[in-house]
Short mmCIF file of C-alpha atoms in Angstrom, two decimals:
data_model
loop_
_atom_site.label_atom_id
_atom_site.label_comp_id
_atom_site.label_asym_id
_atom_site.label_seq_id
_atom_site.Cartn_x
_atom_site.Cartn_y
_atom_site.Cartn_z
CA MET A 1 41.71 -63.39 -28.56
CA SER A 2 40.00 -64.64 -31.72
CA ASP A 3 40.14 -62.58 -34.89
CA TYR A 4 37.38 -60.14 -35.75
CA ARG A 5 35.48 -60.32 -39.00
CA TYR A 6 34.80 -56.61 -39.47
CA LEU A 7 37.27 -54.85 -37.16
CA TYR A 8 41.02 -54.65 -37.71
CA GLY A 9 44.01 -53.02 -36.07
CA PRO A 10 44.53 -50.67 -34.47
CA VAL A 11 46.74 -49.42 -37.30
CA PRO A 12 48.74 -46.19 -37.61
CA SER A 13 47.24 -43.35 -39.61
CA ARG A 14 49.59 -40.52 -40.47
CA ARG A 15 46.61 -38.18 -40.62
CA MET A 16 44.61 -39.27 -37.58
CA GLY A 17 46.87 -41.13 -35.13
CA ILE A 18 46.01 -44.64 -33.99
CA SER A 19 42.96 -45.91 -35.85
CA LEU A 20 40.59 -48.80 -35.25
CA GLY A 21 39.48 -49.91 -38.70
CA ILE A 22 36.03 -51.18 -39.61
CA SER A 23 35.41 -52.81 -42.99
CA PRO A 24 31.70 -53.21 -43.90
CA ILE A 25 32.48 -54.15 -47.51
CA PRO A 26 33.59 -57.47 -49.07
CA GLN A 27 37.13 -57.44 -50.40
CA GLY A 28 37.56 -55.78 -53.79
CA THR A 29 34.05 -54.29 -53.94
CA CYS A 30 34.19 -50.79 -55.41
CA ASN A 31 32.79 -48.42 -58.05
CA HIS A 32 36.29 -47.30 -59.05
CA ALA A 33 39.22 -49.36 -60.30
CA CYS A 34 41.95 -46.84 -59.51
CA ILE A 35 45.28 -47.49 -61.18
CA TYR A 36 47.08 -46.75 -57.91
CA CYS A 37 44.94 -48.82 -55.50
CA GLN A 38 47.09 -50.51 -52.84
CA LEU A 39 44.52 -53.30 -52.50
CA GLY A 40 45.07 -54.42 -56.09
CA ARG A 41 42.56 -54.50 -58.92
CA THR A 42 38.85 -54.20 -58.19
CA SER A 43 37.34 -57.68 -58.31
CA HIS A 44 33.67 -56.70 -57.89
CA MET A 45 32.79 -53.51 -59.76
CA THR A 46 29.38 -52.19 -58.70
CA ASN A 47 27.66 -48.87 -58.19
CA THR A 48 24.69 -50.21 -56.24
CA PRO A 49 24.76 -50.00 -52.41
CA GLU A 50 23.94 -53.29 -50.69
CA MET A 51 23.47 -54.53 -47.13
CA PHE A 52 26.53 -56.78 -47.26
CA PHE A 53 26.55 -57.42 -43.50
CA GLU A 54 24.13 -56.77 -40.65
CA VAL A 55 24.77 -53.52 -38.79
CA GLU A 56 24.10 -55.30 -35.49
CA ALA A 57 26.88 -57.80 -36.20
CA ILE A 58 29.43 -55.03 -36.78
CA LEU A 59 28.30 -53.09 -33.71
CA GLY A 60 28.47 -56.31 -31.69
CA GLU A 61 32.12 -56.73 -32.60
CA PHE A 62 32.79 -53.12 -31.64
CA ILE A 63 31.15 -53.64 -28.24
CA SER A 64 33.35 -56.70 -27.76
CA TRP A 65 36.43 -54.64 -28.66
CA GLN A 66 35.42 -51.91 -26.20
CA LYS A 67 35.69 -54.45 -23.39
CA THR A 68 39.43 -54.80 -24.08
CA GLY A 69 39.96 -51.28 -22.76
CA LYS A 70 42.26 -50.38 -25.66
CA ALA A 71 42.62 -46.71 -26.55
CA VAL A 72 42.55 -45.33 -30.09
CA ASP A 73 42.38 -41.82 -31.55
CA VAL A 74 39.78 -42.51 -34.22
CA ILE A 75 37.49 -45.16 -35.67
CA THR A 76 37.86 -45.36 -39.44
CA ILE A 77 35.32 -46.87 -41.83
CA VAL A 78 37.36 -47.94 -44.85
CA GLY A 79 38.71 -51.47 -45.19
CA GLU A 80 38.51 -53.61 -48.29
CA GLY A 81 36.27 -51.62 -50.62
CA GLU A 82 34.26 -48.42 -51.04
CA PRO A 83 32.33 -47.87 -47.77
CA THR A 84 29.51 -45.83 -49.30
CA LEU A 85 28.48 -49.02 -51.13
CA TYR A 86 27.41 -50.34 -47.72
CA LYS A 87 23.69 -49.66 -47.50
CA GLY A 88 23.78 -49.68 -43.70
CA LEU A 89 26.49 -47.01 -43.45
CA GLY A 90 24.26 -44.38 -41.87
CA ASP A 91 22.88 -46.78 -39.27
CA LEU A 92 26.41 -48.02 -38.55
CA LEU A 93 27.70 -44.49 -38.02
CA ARG A 94 24.81 -43.54 -35.77
CA GLY A 95 25.21 -46.79 -33.84
CA LEU A 96 28.91 -46.15 -33.25
CA LYS A 97 28.21 -42.56 -32.17
CA ALA A 98 25.74 -43.87 -29.60
CA LEU A 99 28.39 -46.21 -28.17
CA THR A 100 31.49 -44.03 -28.02
CA GLN A 101 32.87 -40.50 -27.92
CA ILE A 102 35.76 -41.50 -30.20
CA PRO A 103 35.58 -39.61 -33.52
CA VAL A 104 34.39 -41.66 -36.48
CA ALA A 105 35.92 -41.06 -39.92
CA VAL A 106 34.96 -42.39 -43.35
CA ILE A 107 37.51 -42.68 -46.16
CA THR A 108 35.66 -42.63 -49.48
CA ASN A 109 36.21 -42.05 -53.17
CA GLY A 110 33.20 -39.73 -53.01
CA ALA A 111 31.68 -41.11 -56.21
CA LEU A 112 28.23 -41.82 -54.71
CA LEU A 113 27.69 -38.45 -53.07
CA TYR A 114 25.16 -37.53 -55.76
CA ASP A 115 22.86 -40.11 -54.07
CA PRO A 116 20.74 -38.38 -51.37
CA ALA A 117 20.47 -41.58 -49.31
CA VAL A 118 24.24 -42.00 -49.23
CA CYS A 119 24.74 -38.36 -48.25
CA GLU A 120 22.14 -38.54 -45.49
CA GLY A 121 23.94 -41.46 -43.89
CA LEU A 122 27.39 -39.96 -44.27
CA LEU A 123 26.36 -36.76 -42.48
CA ALA A 124 26.67 -38.68 -39.20
CA ALA A 125 30.46 -39.02 -39.55
CA ASP A 126 32.81 -36.70 -37.68
CA ILE A 127 35.38 -36.68 -40.48
CA VAL A 128 34.90 -37.48 -44.17
CA LEU A 129 37.93 -37.93 -46.41
CA PRO A 130 36.88 -37.93 -50.10
CA SER A 131 39.32 -38.45 -52.96
CA VAL A 132 39.78 -35.77 -55.61
CA ASP A 133 42.38 -36.97 -58.10
CA ALA A 134 41.19 -35.34 -61.31
CA ALA A 135 39.79 -32.03 -62.52
CA ASP A 136 38.35 -33.26 -65.83
CA GLU A 137 36.52 -36.26 -67.27
CA ALA A 138 39.48 -37.65 -69.23
CA THR A 139 41.83 -37.69 -66.25
CA TYR A 140 39.09 -39.08 -64.02
CA LYS A 141 38.60 -42.02 -66.38
CA ARG A 142 42.34 -42.56 -66.71
CA ILE A 143 43.27 -42.53 -63.03
CA ASN A 144 40.08 -43.71 -61.28
CA ARG A 145 38.55 -45.90 -64.02
CA PRO A 146 34.98 -45.48 -62.71
CA HIS A 147 31.95 -47.73 -63.05
CA GLY A 148 30.13 -47.18 -66.33
CA ASN A 149 27.20 -45.45 -64.63
CA LEU A 150 29.44 -42.73 -63.19
CA ASN A 151 30.49 -39.53 -64.90
CA PHE A 152 32.83 -36.81 -63.68
CA HIS A 153 30.37 -33.92 -63.54
CA GLN A 154 27.82 -35.98 -61.62
CA VAL A 155 30.48 -37.03 -59.08
CA VAL A 156 31.83 -33.50 -58.64
CA GLY A 157 28.34 -32.05 -58.30
CA GLY A 158 27.52 -34.56 -55.58
CA LEU A 159 30.70 -33.79 -53.66
CA LYS A 160 30.10 -30.04 -53.83
CA SER A 161 26.53 -30.44 -52.61
CA PHE A 162 27.50 -32.76 -49.76
CA ALA A 163 30.33 -30.48 -48.65
CA GLY A 164 27.95 -27.54 -48.51
CA ASN A 165 25.61 -29.38 -46.12
CA TYR A 166 28.16 -31.27 -44.02
CA LYS A 167 28.88 -29.97 -40.50
CA GLY A 168 31.91 -32.14 -39.71
CA GLN A 169 35.50 -32.00 -40.92
CA LEU A 170 36.02 -32.61 -44.65
CA TRP A 171 39.57 -33.51 -45.64
CA ILE A 172 40.25 -33.86 -49.35
CA GLU A 173 42.80 -36.47 -50.39
CA THR A 174 44.63 -36.31 -53.71
CA MET A 175 46.80 -39.11 -55.09
CA LEU A 176 49.48 -37.83 -57.45
CA VAL A 177 50.65 -40.18 -60.22
CA LYS A 178 53.65 -39.34 -62.36
CA GLY A 179 52.67 -38.24 -65.84
CA VAL A 180 48.95 -38.40 -65.12
CA ASN A 181 47.97 -35.57 -62.76
CA ASP A 182 51.22 -34.04 -61.50
CA ASP A 183 51.98 -31.34 -64.09
CA ASP A 184 51.13 -27.69 -63.52
CA GLU A 185 48.05 -27.75 -65.73
CA ALA A 186 46.57 -30.68 -63.78
CA LEU A 187 47.49 -29.15 -60.43
CA TRP A 188 45.94 -25.78 -61.22
CA GLY A 189 42.83 -27.60 -62.42
CA LEU A 190 42.67 -29.44 -59.10
CA LYS A 191 43.18 -26.16 -57.25
CA LYS A 192 40.26 -24.55 -59.07
CA LEU A 193 38.02 -27.53 -58.35
CA MET A 194 38.98 -27.72 -54.68
CA ASP A 195 38.25 -24.01 -54.26
CA GLU A 196 34.66 -24.84 -55.25
CA ILE A 197 34.35 -27.55 -52.58
CA GLN A 198 34.00 -26.51 -48.94
CA HIS A 199 36.79 -28.32 -47.09
CA ASP A 200 39.03 -28.06 -44.06
CA ARG A 201 42.26 -29.71 -45.22
CA VAL A 202 43.98 -31.12 -48.30
CA TYR A 203 46.27 -34.14 -48.07
CA ILE A 204 48.60 -35.00 -50.94
CA ASN A 205 49.51 -38.64 -51.33
CA THR A 206 51.80 -40.64 -53.61
CA PRO A 207 51.72 -44.37 -54.51
CA VAL A 208 54.38 -45.65 -52.10
CA ARG A 209 52.76 -49.10 -51.82
CA PRO A 210 52.45 -51.51 -54.76
CA PRO A 211 49.69 -50.16 -57.04
CA ALA A 212 47.07 -52.05 -59.00
CA GLU A 213 48.92 -51.28 -62.25
CA SER A 214 52.67 -51.76 -62.48
CA GLU A 215 53.23 -48.73 -64.73
CA VAL A 216 52.10 -46.37 -61.96
CA GLU A 217 55.02 -44.31 -60.65
CA GLU A 218 55.57 -41.78 -57.89
CA PRO A 219 56.03 -38.15 -58.92
CA SER A 220 59.41 -36.55 -58.29
CA LYS A 221 59.99 -34.69 -55.04
CA ASP A 222 59.95 -31.44 -57.00
CA ARG A 223 56.49 -32.25 -58.35
CA VAL A 224 55.20 -33.08 -54.87
CA GLU A 225 56.58 -29.79 -53.56
CA ARG A 226 54.93 -27.99 -56.46
CA ALA A 227 51.63 -29.65 -55.59
CA ILE A 228 51.98 -28.50 -51.99
CA GLU A 229 52.64 -24.97 -53.25
CA ILE A 230 49.66 -24.87 -55.63
CA LEU A 231 47.10 -26.86 -53.63
CA GLY A 232 48.12 -25.59 -50.21
CA GLY A 233 48.04 -29.15 -48.94
CA ILE A 234 50.00 -31.37 -46.61
CA ALA A 235 52.09 -34.22 -48.04
CA ILE A 236 51.21 -37.43 -46.19
CA ASP A 237 54.80 -38.60 -46.63
CA HIS A 238 55.86 -35.69 -44.42
CA LEU A 239 53.77 -36.99 -41.53
CA VAL A 240 55.00 -39.56 -39.03
CA SER A 241 52.96 -42.64 -38.13
CA GLU A 242 53.39 -44.96 -35.18
CA GLY A 243 53.46 -48.74 -35.28
CA PHE A 244 50.75 -51.29 -35.98
CA SER A 245 49.13 -53.17 -33.12
CA SER A 246 46.81 -56.14 -32.65
CA ASP A 247 44.98 -57.84 -29.79
CA ILE A 248 45.57 -61.27 -31.35
CA GLU A 249 48.17 -63.23 -29.37
CA ASP A 250 49.56 -65.41 -32.18
CA ASP A 251 52.04 -63.32 -34.21
CA PHE A 252 51.29 -64.95 -37.57
CA GLN A 253 47.53 -64.56 -37.13
CA ALA A 254 48.01 -60.98 -35.90
CA VAL A 255 49.91 -60.01 -39.05
CA LEU A 256 47.42 -61.89 -41.23
CA SER A 257 44.49 -60.03 -39.66
CA ILE A 258 46.11 -56.67 -40.45
CA ILE A 259 47.23 -57.39 -44.02
CA LYS A 260 43.76 -58.58 -44.99
CA ARG A 261 42.75 -54.91 -44.92
CA HIS A 262 45.99 -52.91 -44.71
CA PRO A 263 49.08 -54.04 -46.67
CA MET A 264 52.39 -54.04 -44.77
CA ASN A 265 55.92 -54.07 -46.16
CA GLN A 266 58.74 -56.18 -44.73
CA PHE A 267 60.03 -53.36 -42.54
CA GLU A 268 56.61 -52.68 -41.03
CA VAL A 269 56.16 -56.39 -40.32
CA LYS A 270 59.59 -56.62 -38.68
CA SER A 271 58.96 -53.52 -36.56
CA PHE A 272 55.55 -54.84 -35.53
CA LEU A 273 56.98 -58.24 -34.55
CA THR A 274 59.94 -56.74 -32.70
CA LEU A 275 57.65 -54.56 -30.60
CA ARG A 276 55.67 -57.70 -29.72
CA GLY A 277 58.85 -59.47 -28.60
CA ASN A 278 59.06 -61.94 -31.48
CA PRO A 279 62.57 -63.48 -31.41
CA ASP A 280 62.75 -64.31 -35.13
CA PRO A 281 60.89 -61.93 -37.47
CA GLU A 282 62.69 -63.33 -40.51
CA ALA A 283 61.22 -66.77 -39.91
CA LEU A 284 57.73 -65.34 -39.77
CA LEU A 285 58.34 -63.37 -42.99
CA GLU A 286 59.30 -66.66 -44.65
CA ARG A 287 56.13 -68.23 -43.30
CA LEU A 288 54.06 -65.37 -44.71
CA ALA A 289 55.73 -65.72 -48.10
CA ALA A 290 54.97 -69.45 -48.14
CA SER A 291 51.34 -69.07 -47.09
CA GLU A 292 48.61 -69.51 -49.70
CA ALA A 293 46.62 -66.89 -47.79
CA VAL A 294 49.23 -64.20 -48.48
CA LYS A 295 50.23 -62.43 -51.68
CA VAL A 296 53.73 -60.91 -51.75
CA VAL A 297 54.34 -58.04 -54.17
CA ALA A 298 57.86 -56.75 -54.90
CA TYR A 299 57.94 -53.02 -55.65
CA LYS A 300 60.89 -50.61 -55.54
CA GLY A 301 62.90 -52.67 -53.06
CA TYR A 302 59.91 -53.35 -50.83
CA HIS A 303 58.13 -56.63 -50.34
CA THR A 304 54.52 -55.88 -49.50
CA TYR A 305 52.28 -58.50 -47.93
CA ARG A 306 48.55 -58.60 -48.66
CA GLY A 307 45.98 -60.99 -47.26
#
C-alpha cells in the first residue's frame, strides 16, 4: 500500500492505546519553540492559523484507511507541528466524527485557546491534551520560547476559558525539565494553576527522546515522584505502550513513514521490524543511517531516527 500524506501509524500511545495519527500541519510549523521538543527546533514560527491542506484531502485519506479494516483505539491530531494552527481543524474534527465512532483527540500546546475561532473548532474533539509546563511568564519564555505575539497571561486565560466550556475529556500534560520547572516552587506553582483549570487528568512527562536543545536533561526519579505527589498526576514513563505498526509492505518505507512524524530509537525500530518478520534489522538500521532522508541523533545511549 502506498504511503499516506497526512495519516501515519498506527503508533503506540502510552496514554490512549493504539493511535492513528493525522498531521494537518507542515513539518516544524509552530508558535512555540520548546527546548524539549522531540521534533527538533521549530523551523516555521507563526501564530497565524492557515489552511495548509484541504480538509477533503485529509478526510479522503481517512476514508481510504477505513477500507483496510484496521482497528485503533483513538485518532490523534498532532503530527509535525501545532494542530491549532490548522485553520480547518474544526471542519476536520466534525468530518471525522461523521465518519467514525472512534474517539478523536487533539494534542496541543494550548497557546491559541484565547482565539474564539480556534476554541469553537476544538470543542468538537473528544479529548484535548494541552501542555502546561510553566506557572509564570519567565518560565514560560524559558521552556516554551513562544512566538512574540504570545504572552503567558493571555495563554492561561484562554486555556481556563476553553476548559470551562469544553464538554469532552481534558488531560493536562506537563513536561518536566531538570533545573527549569522541577523544583518544589515550580511544582507548587503548577499545582495552583492547574487547580484553576477544569481538567480530568494530569500526565507528567520527561524528555526521554532527543530534545531540541542539547542542554535539556531529565529530572531525577525523586523529582518526578515529587511532581506526582504535588500535582496528583500520572507519570507517562510508568505507562506501558505496545509496538508500532504500519500498512506499508516495504520495511524501509514503513519505518520512514513513521519517523517523519514520530521519532523512533534503535530498539523501537528493531522491535517493529522483528514483529514484521524482518530477518536482518541491523542492515535496515544501517540503511536508515545512510539515508539522506533520515537524521540520526545520539542521546544517552539511544540512537533516534527522525524523518
